[in-house]
């Protein structure tokens, strides 16, 4: 059962990487609702040395970024969020479990977005 969970998690990462971000759909969300609501969450599979982190847009359930992170801190999470920042779209809210490193990464991204 654990091996199946591990393989399923790897499959989800590959699927997330294969998805293309539908920028036109995100533009419509921004136009209709004023911005994106993103979630940032990690999964620590039992026995794995890496963590699976996924950034999703809540309103569309679209995966914006995904990565296996061997070390989780605000720098690695910030790197993961670069793909979201590169979209150049406003982020009006975030959903996370408020871990210290997640909060710091989101604060840094917010500072970057204010300068754009």
mmCIF file of N, CA and C in Angstrom, residues 2-94:
data_model
loop_
_atom_site.group_PDB
_atom_site.id
_atom_site.type_symbol
_atom_site.label_atom_id
_atom_site.label_comp_id
_atom_site.label_asym_id
_atom_site.label_seq_id
_atom_site.Cartn_x
_atom_site.Cartn_y
_atom_site.Cartn_z
ATOM 1 N N UNK A 2 1.923 1.284 0.751
ATOM 2 C CA UNK A 2 2.785 2.474 0.793
ATOM 3 C C UNK A 2 3.481 2.692 -0.537
ATOM 4 N N UNK A 3 3.876 1.630 -1.204
ATOM 5 C CA UNK A 3 4.521 1.762 -2.505
ATOM 6 C C UNK A 3 3.552 2.361 -3.521
ATOM 7 N N UNK A 4 2.302 1.946 -3.448
ATOM 8 C CA UNK A 4 1.290 2.498 -4.348
ATOM 9 C C UNK A 4 1.126 3.990 -4.075
ATOM 10 N N UNK A 5 1.084 4.368 -2.810
ATOM 11 C CA UNK A 5 0.984 5.791 -2.470
ATOM 12 C C UNK A 5 2.173 6.571 -3.024
ATOM 13 N N UNK A 6 3.357 5.992 -2.873
ATOM 14 C CA UNK A 6 4.573 6.636 -3.378
ATOM 15 C C UNK A 6 4.498 6.808 -4.896
ATOM 16 N N UNK A 7 4.120 5.769 -5.595
ATOM 17 C CA UNK A 7 4.030 5.840 -7.054
ATOM 18 C C UNK A 7 2.943 6.811 -7.500
ATOM 19 N N UNK A 8 1.833 6.826 -6.777
ATOM 20 C CA UNK A 8 0.759 7.754 -7.116
ATOM 21 C C UNK A 8 1.224 9.199 -6.948
ATOM 22 N N UNK A 9 1.961 9.463 -5.880
ATOM 23 C CA UNK A 9 2.484 10.821 -5.667
ATOM 24 C C UNK A 9 3.426 11.214 -6.798
ATOM 25 N N UNK A 10 4.290 10.310 -7.212
ATOM 26 C CA UNK A 10 5.196 10.592 -8.343
ATOM 27 C C UNK A 10 4.401 10.850 -9.624
ATOM 28 N N UNK A 11 3.342 10.070 -9.821
ATOM 29 C CA UNK A 11 2.485 10.240 -10.996
ATOM 30 C C UNK A 11 1.853 11.633 -10.987
ATOM 31 N N UNK A 12 1.390 12.071 -9.826
ATOM 32 C CA UNK A 12 0.777 13.391 -9.738
ATOM 33 C C UNK A 12 1.767 14.492 -10.089
ATOM 34 N N UNK A 13 3.018 14.329 -9.671
ATOM 35 C CA UNK A 13 4.037 15.314 -10.018
ATOM 36 C C UNK A 13 4.224 15.359 -11.528
ATOM 37 N N UNK A 14 4.347 14.200 -12.134
ATOM 38 C CA UNK A 14 4.523 14.149 -13.589
ATOM 39 C C UNK A 14 3.318 14.743 -14.309
ATOM 40 N N UNK A 15 2.140 14.443 -13.814
ATOM 41 C CA UNK A 15 0.933 14.997 -14.406
ATOM 42 C C UNK A 15 0.914 16.516 -14.277
ATOM 43 N N UNK A 16 1.290 17.009 -13.101
ATOM 44 C CA UNK A 16 1.344 18.449 -12.886
ATOM 45 C C UNK A 16 2.341 19.126 -13.796
ATOM 46 N N UNK A 17 3.464 18.475 -14.017
ATOM 47 C CA UNK A 17 4.477 19.037 -14.905
ATOM 48 C C UNK A 17 4.018 19.025 -16.355
ATOM 49 N N UNK A 18 3.199 18.056 -16.704
ATOM 50 C CA UNK A 18 2.740 17.921 -18.088
ATOM 51 C C UNK A 18 1.627 18.919 -18.401
ATOM 52 N N UNK A 19 0.904 19.364 -17.375
ATOM 53 C CA UNK A 19 -0.172 20.318 -17.603
ATOM 54 C C UNK A 19 0.398 21.647 -18.053
ATOM 55 N N UNK A 20 -0.265 22.235 -18.986
ATOM 56 C CA UNK A 20 0.127 23.568 -19.406
ATOM 57 C C UNK A 20 -0.773 24.553 -18.692
ATOM 58 N N UNK A 21 -0.198 25.603 -18.208
ATOM 59 C CA UNK A 21 -0.982 26.615 -17.516
ATOM 60 C C UNK A 21 -1.796 27.380 -18.554
ATOM 61 N N UNK A 22 -3.095 27.385 -18.368
ATOM 62 C CA UNK A 22 -4.013 28.065 -19.274
ATOM 63 C C UNK A 22 -4.094 29.538 -18.852
ATOM 64 N N UNK A 23 -3.210 30.341 -19.415
ATOM 65 C CA UNK A 23 -3.112 31.748 -19.020
ATOM 66 C C UNK A 23 -4.387 32.507 -19.363
ATOM 67 N N UNK A 24 -5.017 32.163 -20.463
ATOM 68 C CA UNK A 24 -6.269 32.840 -20.826
ATOM 69 C C UNK A 24 -7.349 32.584 -19.778
ATOM 70 N N UNK A 25 -7.414 31.376 -19.281
ATOM 71 C CA UNK A 25 -8.388 31.047 -18.232
ATOM 72 C C UNK A 25 -8.076 31.827 -16.955
ATOM 73 N N UNK A 26 -6.797 31.921 -16.623
ATOM 74 C CA UNK A 26 -6.402 32.686 -15.445
ATOM 75 C C UNK A 26 -6.700 34.175 -15.638
ATOM 76 N N UNK A 27 -6.492 34.689 -16.854
ATOM 77 C CA UNK A 27 -6.825 36.090 -17.144
ATOM 78 C C UNK A 27 -8.314 36.353 -16.906
ATOM 79 N N UNK A 28 -9.152 35.399 -17.306
ATOM 80 C CA UNK A 28 -10.597 35.546 -17.088
ATOM 81 C C UNK A 28 -10.918 35.583 -15.593
ATOM 82 N N UNK A 29 -10.248 34.739 -14.819
ATOM 83 C CA UNK A 29 -10.454 34.734 -13.367
ATOM 84 C C UNK A 29 -10.068 36.085 -12.780
ATOM 85 N N UNK A 30 -8.938 36.615 -13.221
ATOM 86 C CA UNK A 30 -8.481 37.923 -12.728
ATOM 87 C C UNK A 30 -9.495 38.999 -13.093
ATOM 88 N N UNK A 31 -9.990 38.953 -14.317
ATOM 89 C CA UNK A 31 -10.966 39.949 -14.767
ATOM 90 C C UNK A 31 -12.267 39.844 -13.968
ATOM 91 N N UNK A 32 -12.726 38.615 -13.730
ATOM 92 C CA UNK A 32 -13.992 38.411 -13.033
ATOM 93 C C UNK A 32 -13.887 38.652 -11.529
ATOM 94 N N UNK A 33 -12.766 38.232 -10.922
ATOM 95 C CA UNK A 33 -12.678 38.220 -9.460
ATOM 96 C C UNK A 33 -11.563 39.089 -8.885
ATOM 97 N N UNK A 34 -10.788 39.718 -9.757
ATOM 98 C CA UNK A 34 -9.777 40.643 -9.271
ATOM 99 C C UNK A 34 -8.404 40.049 -9.018
ATOM 100 N N UNK A 35 -8.275 38.755 -9.108
ATOM 101 C CA UNK A 35 -6.970 38.136 -8.897
ATOM 102 C C UNK A 35 -7.079 36.645 -8.613
ATOM 103 N N UNK A 36 -5.929 36.049 -8.399
ATOM 104 C CA UNK A 36 -5.845 34.616 -8.145
ATOM 105 C C UNK A 36 -5.839 34.339 -6.644
ATOM 106 N N UNK A 37 -6.352 33.197 -6.284
ATOM 107 C CA UNK A 37 -6.225 32.683 -4.926
ATOM 108 C C UNK A 37 -5.404 31.409 -5.054
ATOM 109 N N UNK A 38 -4.219 31.409 -4.453
ATOM 110 C CA UNK A 38 -3.347 30.252 -4.607
ATOM 111 C C UNK A 38 -3.219 29.493 -3.286
ATOM 112 N N UNK A 39 -3.003 28.203 -3.431
ATOM 113 C CA UNK A 39 -2.695 27.380 -2.264
ATOM 114 C C UNK A 39 -1.293 26.827 -2.442
ATOM 115 N N UNK A 40 -0.609 26.699 -1.336
ATOM 116 C CA UNK A 40 0.752 26.156 -1.317
ATOM 117 C C UNK A 40 0.769 25.098 -0.232
ATOM 118 N N UNK A 41 1.001 23.854 -0.648
ATOM 119 C CA UNK A 41 0.937 22.779 0.324
ATOM 120 C C UNK A 41 1.956 21.709 -0.006
ATOM 121 N N UNK A 42 2.451 21.086 1.033
ATOM 122 C CA UNK A 42 3.432 20.024 0.885
ATOM 123 C C UNK A 42 2.924 18.714 1.437
ATOM 124 N N UNK A 43 3.458 17.641 0.898
ATOM 125 C CA UNK A 43 3.123 16.294 1.330
ATOM 126 C C UNK A 43 4.426 15.572 1.595
ATOM 127 N N UNK A 44 4.537 14.999 2.763
ATOM 128 C CA UNK A 44 5.743 14.286 3.162
ATOM 129 C C UNK A 44 5.437 12.795 3.177
ATOM 130 N N UNK A 45 5.606 12.111 2.032
ATOM 131 C CA UNK A 45 5.294 10.679 1.985
ATOM 132 C C UNK A 45 6.152 9.899 2.977
ATOM 133 N N UNK A 46 5.530 8.937 3.608
ATOM 134 C CA UNK A 46 6.237 8.126 4.597
ATOM 135 C C UNK A 46 7.446 7.442 3.963
ATOM 136 N N UNK A 47 8.582 7.606 4.584
ATOM 137 C CA UNK A 47 9.805 6.971 4.112
ATOM 138 C C UNK A 47 10.541 7.739 3.032
ATOM 139 N N UNK A 48 9.961 8.845 2.559
ATOM 140 C CA UNK A 48 10.617 9.621 1.500
ATOM 141 C C UNK A 48 11.505 10.686 2.123
ATOM 142 N N UNK A 49 12.611 10.967 1.454
ATOM 143 C CA UNK A 49 13.507 12.021 1.942
ATOM 144 C C UNK A 49 13.133 13.370 1.344
ATOM 145 N N UNK A 50 12.268 13.364 0.355
ATOM 146 C CA UNK A 50 11.830 14.595 -0.292
ATOM 147 C C UNK A 50 10.365 14.855 0.039
ATOM 148 N N UNK A 51 9.951 16.093 -0.179
ATOM 149 C CA UNK A 51 8.554 16.455 0.005
ATOM 150 C C UNK A 51 7.984 16.933 -1.326
ATOM 151 N N UNK A 52 6.763 16.564 -1.583
ATOM 152 C CA UNK A 52 6.043 17.013 -2.764
ATOM 153 C C UNK A 52 5.335 18.320 -2.421
ATOM 154 N N UNK A 53 5.609 19.372 -3.182
ATOM 155 C CA UNK A 53 4.965 20.665 -2.967
ATOM 156 C C UNK A 53 4.202 21.057 -4.223
ATOM 157 N N UNK A 54 3.001 21.537 -4.028
ATOM 158 C CA UNK A 54 2.123 21.891 -5.135
ATOM 159 C C UNK A 54 1.560 23.288 -4.890
ATOM 160 N N UNK A 55 1.587 24.105 -5.937
ATOM 161 C CA UNK A 55 0.951 25.426 -5.923
ATOM 162 C C UNK A 55 -0.215 25.346 -6.891
ATOM 163 N N UNK A 56 -1.412 25.616 -6.368
ATOM 164 C CA UNK A 56 -2.618 25.548 -7.200
ATOM 165 C C UNK A 56 -3.383 26.852 -7.129
ATOM 166 N N UNK A 57 -4.129 27.124 -8.178
ATOM 167 C CA UNK A 57 -5.058 28.237 -8.171
ATOM 168 C C UNK A 57 -6.385 27.650 -7.704
ATOM 169 N N UNK A 58 -6.901 28.132 -6.606
ATOM 170 C CA UNK A 58 -8.065 27.540 -5.943
ATOM 171 C C UNK A 58 -9.329 27.604 -6.790
ATOM 172 N N UNK A 59 -9.582 28.742 -7.426
ATOM 173 C CA UNK A 59 -10.848 28.929 -8.141
ATOM 174 C C UNK A 59 -10.973 28.055 -9.376
ATOM 175 N N UNK A 60 -9.848 27.726 -9.989
ATOM 176 C CA UNK A 60 -9.872 26.903 -11.200
ATOM 177 C C UNK A 60 -9.361 25.481 -10.944
ATOM 178 N N UNK A 61 -8.784 25.262 -9.760
ATOM 179 C CA UNK A 61 -8.143 23.994 -9.396
ATOM 180 C C UNK A 61 -6.981 23.657 -10.339
ATOM 181 N N UNK A 62 -6.419 24.687 -10.950
ATOM 182 C CA UNK A 62 -5.315 24.505 -11.877
ATOM 183 C C UNK A 62 -3.989 24.412 -11.114
ATOM 184 N N UNK A 63 -3.176 23.435 -11.480
ATOM 185 C CA UNK A 63 -1.847 23.306 -10.894
ATOM 186 C C UNK A 63 -0.942 24.323 -11.589
ATOM 187 N N UNK A 64 -0.347 25.210 -10.786
ATOM 188 C CA UNK A 64 0.527 26.241 -11.336
ATOM 189 C C UNK A 64 1.998 25.865 -11.260
ATOM 190 N N UNK A 65 2.361 25.104 -10.233
ATOM 191 C CA UNK A 65 3.752 24.679 -10.065
ATOM 192 C C UNK A 65 3.772 23.464 -9.145
ATOM 193 N N UNK A 66 4.725 22.593 -9.395
ATOM 194 C CA UNK A 66 4.864 21.386 -8.575
ATOM 195 C C UNK A 66 6.332 20.980 -8.566
ATOM 196 N N UNK A 67 6.784 20.474 -7.419
ATOM 197 C CA UNK A 67 8.186 20.051 -7.334
ATOM 198 C C UNK A 67 8.388 19.125 -6.143
ATOM 199 N N UNK A 68 9.381 18.244 -6.286
ATOM 200 C CA UNK A 68 9.886 17.453 -5.166
ATOM 201 C C UNK A 68 11.017 18.263 -4.571
ATOM 202 N N UNK A 69 10.907 18.600 -3.309
ATOM 203 C CA UNK A 69 11.932 19.416 -2.665
ATOM 204 C C UNK A 69 12.674 18.590 -1.619
ATOM 205 N N UNK A 70 13.985 18.419 -1.805
ATOM 206 C CA UNK A 70 14.762 17.668 -0.817
ATOM 207 C C UNK A 70 14.936 18.440 0.485
ATOM 208 N N UNK A 71 14.904 19.748 0.401
ATOM 209 C CA UNK A 71 15.028 20.610 1.581
ATOM 210 C C UNK A 71 13.956 21.685 1.460
ATOM 211 N N UNK A 72 13.185 21.842 2.508
ATOM 212 C CA UNK A 72 12.108 22.823 2.464
ATOM 213 C C UNK A 72 12.453 23.982 3.386
ATOM 214 N N UNK A 73 12.602 25.146 2.758
ATOM 215 C CA UNK A 73 12.794 26.393 3.493
ATOM 216 C C UNK A 73 12.215 27.510 2.622
ATOM 217 N N UNK A 74 12.292 28.732 3.102
ATOM 218 C CA UNK A 74 11.663 29.811 2.330
ATOM 219 C C UNK A 74 12.334 30.037 0.977
ATOM 220 N N UNK A 75 13.634 29.722 0.855
ATOM 221 C CA UNK A 75 14.303 29.891 -0.438
ATOM 222 C C UNK A 75 13.801 28.862 -1.460
ATOM 223 N N UNK A 76 13.697 27.598 -1.051
ATOM 224 C CA UNK A 76 13.249 26.578 -2.005
ATOM 225 C C UNK A 76 11.784 26.794 -2.376
ATOM 226 N N UNK A 77 10.981 27.201 -1.400
ATOM 227 C CA UNK A 77 9.580 27.490 -1.713
ATOM 228 C C UNK A 77 9.468 28.728 -2.585
ATOM 229 N N UNK A 78 10.318 29.697 -2.348
ATOM 230 C CA UNK A 78 10.343 30.892 -3.195
ATOM 231 C C UNK A 78 10.687 30.553 -4.634
ATOM 232 N N UNK A 79 11.616 29.625 -4.805
ATOM 233 C CA UNK A 79 11.974 29.180 -6.164
ATOM 234 C C UNK A 79 10.787 28.507 -6.840
ATOM 235 N N UNK A 80 10.049 27.725 -6.073
ATOM 236 C CA UNK A 80 8.860 27.070 -6.614
ATOM 237 C C UNK A 80 7.816 28.103 -7.036
ATOM 238 N N UNK A 81 7.708 29.164 -6.270
ATOM 239 C CA UNK A 81 6.712 30.205 -6.553
ATOM 240 C C UNK A 81 7.104 31.123 -7.706
ATOM 241 N N UNK A 82 8.347 31.046 -8.177
ATOM 242 C CA UNK A 82 8.789 31.908 -9.286
ATOM 243 C C UNK A 82 7.924 31.721 -10.530
ATOM 244 N N UNK A 83 7.496 30.489 -10.783
ATOM 245 C CA UNK A 83 6.647 30.234 -11.956
ATOM 246 C C UNK A 83 5.324 30.976 -11.838
ATOM 247 N N UNK A 84 4.821 31.107 -10.638
ATOM 248 C CA UNK A 84 3.563 31.821 -10.410
ATOM 249 C C UNK A 84 3.779 33.325 -10.571
ATOM 250 N N UNK A 85 4.864 33.817 -10.017
ATOM 251 C CA UNK A 85 5.196 35.241 -10.137
ATOM 252 C C UNK A 85 5.394 35.611 -11.606
ATOM 253 N N UNK A 86 6.014 34.704 -12.355
ATOM 254 C CA UNK A 86 6.295 34.967 -13.768
ATOM 255 C C UNK A 86 5.024 35.164 -14.589
ATOM 256 N N UNK A 87 3.896 34.686 -14.109
ATOM 257 C CA UNK A 87 2.638 34.892 -14.820
ATOM 258 C C UNK A 87 2.242 36.360 -14.832
ATOM 259 N N UNK A 88 2.725 37.127 -13.847
ATOM 260 C CA UNK A 88 2.437 38.561 -13.786
ATOM 261 C C UNK A 88 0.999 38.888 -13.433
ATOM 262 N N UNK A 89 0.304 37.960 -12.822
ATOM 263 C CA UNK A 89 -1.095 38.168 -12.464
ATOM 264 C C UNK A 89 -1.217 38.477 -10.972
ATOM 265 N N UNK A 90 -2.202 39.293 -10.604
ATOM 266 C CA UNK A 90 -2.356 39.623 -9.190
ATOM 267 C C UNK A 90 -2.809 38.416 -8.365
ATOM 268 N N UNK A 91 -2.259 38.312 -7.176
ATOM 269 C CA UNK A 91 -2.663 37.276 -6.233
ATOM 270 C C UNK A 91 -3.372 37.993 -5.097
ATOM 271 N N UNK A 92 -4.649 37.668 -4.897
ATOM 272 C CA UNK A 92 -5.427 38.386 -3.892
ATOM 273 C C UNK A 92 -5.469 37.657 -2.552
ATOM 274 N N UNK A 93 -5.149 36.361 -2.562
ATOM 275 C CA UNK A 93 -5.166 35.614 -1.304
ATOM 276 C C UNK A 93 -4.356 34.340 -1.470
ATOM 277 N N UNK A 94 -3.906 33.822 -0.334
ATOM 278 C CA UNK A 94 -3.190 32.555 -0.323
ATOM 279 C C UNK A 94 -3.788 31.663 0.757
#
